[in-house]
Structures are given as C-alpha cells and as structure tokens.
XYZ file of C-alpha atoms in Angstrom:
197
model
C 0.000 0.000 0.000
C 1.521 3.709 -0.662
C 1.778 6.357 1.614
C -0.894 8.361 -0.322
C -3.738 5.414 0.079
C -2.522 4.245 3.702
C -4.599 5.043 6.311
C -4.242 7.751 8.890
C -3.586 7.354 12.799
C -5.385 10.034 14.782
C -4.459 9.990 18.458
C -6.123 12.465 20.696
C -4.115 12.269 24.168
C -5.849 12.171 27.501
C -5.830 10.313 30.780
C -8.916 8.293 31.047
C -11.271 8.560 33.683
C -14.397 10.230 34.451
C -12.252 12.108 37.499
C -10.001 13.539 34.039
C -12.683 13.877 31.690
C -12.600 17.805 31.698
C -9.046 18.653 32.691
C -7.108 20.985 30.325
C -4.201 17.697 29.348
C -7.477 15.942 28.053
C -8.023 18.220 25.568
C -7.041 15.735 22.926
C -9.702 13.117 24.230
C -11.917 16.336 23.414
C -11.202 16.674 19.983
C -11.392 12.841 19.126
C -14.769 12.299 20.646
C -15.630 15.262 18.516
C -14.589 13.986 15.092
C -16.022 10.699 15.920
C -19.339 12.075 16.621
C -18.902 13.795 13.219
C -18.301 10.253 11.938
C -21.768 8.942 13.832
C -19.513 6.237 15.241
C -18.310 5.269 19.216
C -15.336 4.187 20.755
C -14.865 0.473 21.005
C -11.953 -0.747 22.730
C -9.160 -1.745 20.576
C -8.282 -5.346 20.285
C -4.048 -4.560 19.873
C -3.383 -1.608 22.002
C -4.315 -0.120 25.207
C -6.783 2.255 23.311
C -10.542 3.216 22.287
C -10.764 3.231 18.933
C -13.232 4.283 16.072
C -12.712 3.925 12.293
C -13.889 5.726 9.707
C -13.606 7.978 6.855
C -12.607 12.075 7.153
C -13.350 14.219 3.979
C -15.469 14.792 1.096
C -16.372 11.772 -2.033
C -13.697 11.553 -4.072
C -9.945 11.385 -3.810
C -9.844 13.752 -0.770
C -11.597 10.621 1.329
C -9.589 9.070 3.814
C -9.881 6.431 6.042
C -8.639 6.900 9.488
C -8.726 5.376 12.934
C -9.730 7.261 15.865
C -7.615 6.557 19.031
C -7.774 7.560 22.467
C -4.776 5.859 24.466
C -5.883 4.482 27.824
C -2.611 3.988 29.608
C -2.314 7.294 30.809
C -1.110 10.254 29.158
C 2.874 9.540 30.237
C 2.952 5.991 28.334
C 1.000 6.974 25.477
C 3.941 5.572 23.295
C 3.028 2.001 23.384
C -0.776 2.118 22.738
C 0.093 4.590 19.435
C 2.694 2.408 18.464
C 1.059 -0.833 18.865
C -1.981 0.598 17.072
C 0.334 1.756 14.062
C 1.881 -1.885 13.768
C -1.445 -3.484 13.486
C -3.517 -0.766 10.619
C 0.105 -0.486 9.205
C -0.074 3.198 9.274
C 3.110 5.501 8.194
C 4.681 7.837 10.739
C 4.072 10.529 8.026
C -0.450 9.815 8.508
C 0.257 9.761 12.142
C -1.183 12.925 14.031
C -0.963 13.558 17.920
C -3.549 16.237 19.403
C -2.526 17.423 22.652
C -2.528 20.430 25.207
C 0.020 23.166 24.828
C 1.565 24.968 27.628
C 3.169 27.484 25.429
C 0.436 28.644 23.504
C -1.941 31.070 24.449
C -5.594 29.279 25.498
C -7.438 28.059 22.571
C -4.510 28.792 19.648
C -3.932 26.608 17.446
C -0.423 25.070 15.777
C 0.073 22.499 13.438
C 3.339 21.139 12.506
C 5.232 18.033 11.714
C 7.955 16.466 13.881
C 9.824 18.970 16.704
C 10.884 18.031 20.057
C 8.119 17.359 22.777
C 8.595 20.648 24.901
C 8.211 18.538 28.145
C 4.854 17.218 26.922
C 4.972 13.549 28.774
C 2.618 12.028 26.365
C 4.943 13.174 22.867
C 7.939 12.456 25.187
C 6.794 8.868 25.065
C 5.434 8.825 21.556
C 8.534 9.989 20.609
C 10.531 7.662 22.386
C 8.812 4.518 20.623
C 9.074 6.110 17.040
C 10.750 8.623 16.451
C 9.985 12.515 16.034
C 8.382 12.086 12.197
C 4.805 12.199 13.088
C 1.937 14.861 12.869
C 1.075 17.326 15.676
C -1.909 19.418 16.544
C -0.897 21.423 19.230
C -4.186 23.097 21.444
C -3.304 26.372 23.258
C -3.518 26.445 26.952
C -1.480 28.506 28.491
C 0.732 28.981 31.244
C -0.034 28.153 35.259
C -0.800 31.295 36.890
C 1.317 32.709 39.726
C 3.511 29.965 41.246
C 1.302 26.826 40.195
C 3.220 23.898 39.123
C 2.776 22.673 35.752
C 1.439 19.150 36.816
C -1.023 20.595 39.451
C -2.313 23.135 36.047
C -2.806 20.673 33.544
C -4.629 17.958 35.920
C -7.127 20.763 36.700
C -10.478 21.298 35.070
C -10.866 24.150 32.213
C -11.821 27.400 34.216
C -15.420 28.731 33.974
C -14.011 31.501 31.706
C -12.176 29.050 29.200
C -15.387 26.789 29.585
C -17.524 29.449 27.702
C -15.331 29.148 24.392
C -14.279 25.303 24.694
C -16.297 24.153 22.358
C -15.520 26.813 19.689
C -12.081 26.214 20.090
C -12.371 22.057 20.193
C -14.447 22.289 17.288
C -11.723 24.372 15.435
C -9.232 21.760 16.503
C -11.340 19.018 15.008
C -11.709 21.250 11.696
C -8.096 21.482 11.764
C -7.441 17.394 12.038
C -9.612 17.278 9.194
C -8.021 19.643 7.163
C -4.276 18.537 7.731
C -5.491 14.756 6.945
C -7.767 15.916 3.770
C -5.719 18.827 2.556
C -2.211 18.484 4.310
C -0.039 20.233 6.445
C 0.620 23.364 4.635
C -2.578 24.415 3.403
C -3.751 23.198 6.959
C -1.373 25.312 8.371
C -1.863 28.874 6.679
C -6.105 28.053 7.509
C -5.060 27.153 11.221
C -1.848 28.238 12.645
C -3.266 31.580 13.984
C-alpha cells in the first residue's frame, strides 16, 4: 500500500477517567470524541493496544476521502507511546499519517499550531510517543497557556478548564477538530496557513 492510500492514525491524548474527563491535558480526548461524533460512530476498545478506537472515513467523495482510525490511548497520558505504536503496527499506518492532538503549555488558550515532527517541549505524552518512534509524526498542538502565579505545571494541567475558558471550549475544540480534518484531507501546509493563527 503507498503512503498516499494508507490510512491515517489520529491519536487524541488524555488520561482516562471520568475524574479527568474535563481537565485541560485531556483536551485531545476532546477533539477525538468530537470527530467521531462527526463520523456517527463510538469508541470500542481496541483489540491490539491499550486504546478506544473508532474507524472511519474524514473528507469529502472523491480522492480527498480518507480512512482513518480514531484513538484515544488508555494507559495514561505519560505511556501513550506504546498504545500509538502498537496501534500503528497493526492498521500499518506511516509515521508521516500519524497525528498527535494534545494540550500546549506554550500557547496562548485556545490557539492553534500544526506542525510536523519537533521536540516534545516537556509534553509527557509526545515524550513517550517519541521515544517509541521517532519525532516524524503529525502534531496538533491546542493552546492552553501557562499556570498562573507559582502553580506547578502538573497541578495546572490535571485541573479542570476554568469557567471563563469553559464558555469558548467548544468553539475552540471544534476548530481543533476542523483542523485534524483539514491537515489529513488537505495536508499540512494548506492546513497550516487556515489554522496556525
């Protein structure tokens, strides 16, 4: 199978658990239960892989259609590696259709960046992805900001979306899912100069 008809690996990275559900590192989980409700499909648990998983198709009839799988790793953000990479080995799915979505310290709350390969900026879940294959894969990286004051980074990203953020969540996770689409049915670059505010 070539690259261009292989499908595409969405991961959306999370911790699961209700107690999680609405923190700002699940904002990945967020986006993929989005664009499978855009697909009219559920999460079934995977039967390689520690994941939930939906497949599908993203995109318009015609050559722009692809076929991806939907995954939402549930070993806990920090060993997200082997889930992704397990999941990769059994659709046979290129590092190059591979795309992690995932909370963003460094970027203001609800910006958006796409890009391909980078370092993992002390994101624990890319740290691990990273670690089992390499750099070479897609990223959508959701805007949350910085702790306020002297908060630790852990205690910040295990806590809940504010009441403020909460009123334009959905705007921006819809965006995000927009944006997956886009990079998977249009690629990075046009993707990109629509996204990357």
């Amino acid at each position: 199978m070539s690259d261009e008809n292989a499908p595409w690996l969405i991961a959306g990275l999370g911790n699961p658990g209700p107690e999680y559900a609405m923190n700002r590192h699940n904002v990945g989980f967020m986006v993929a239960d989005l664009l499978a409700r855009r697909m009219g499909a559920k999460f079934k648990r995977a039967t390689k892989g520690q994941a939930q998983v939906v497949e599908g198709r993203i995109g318009p009839p015609g050559p722009a259609n692809r076929r991806v799988i939907l995954a939402k790793p549930m070993s806990f953000m920090n060993v997200s590696g082997g889930p992704v990479t397990a999941l990769r080995d059994f659709y046979k799915v290129p590092v190059s259709h591979i795309v992690a979505v995932h909370d963003e310290l460094d970027i203001d709350y609800g910006v958006l960046r796409l890009k391909l390969g980078g370092g993992d900026n002390g994101h624990n879940g890319l740290k691990s992805i990273t670690k089992a294959m390499g750099p070479d894969y897609h990223r959508v990286r959701f805007g949350i900001g910085r702790p306020p004051g002297r908060m630790q980074v852990a205690d910040f990203v295990l806590k809940d979306f504010s009441s403020g953020e909460r009123k334009e969540l959905d705007y921006f996770v819809d965006r995000a899912a927009d944006a997956v689409e886009a990079l998977v049915t249009e690629g990075l670059e046009r993707a990109q100069s629509s996204y990357n505010s």
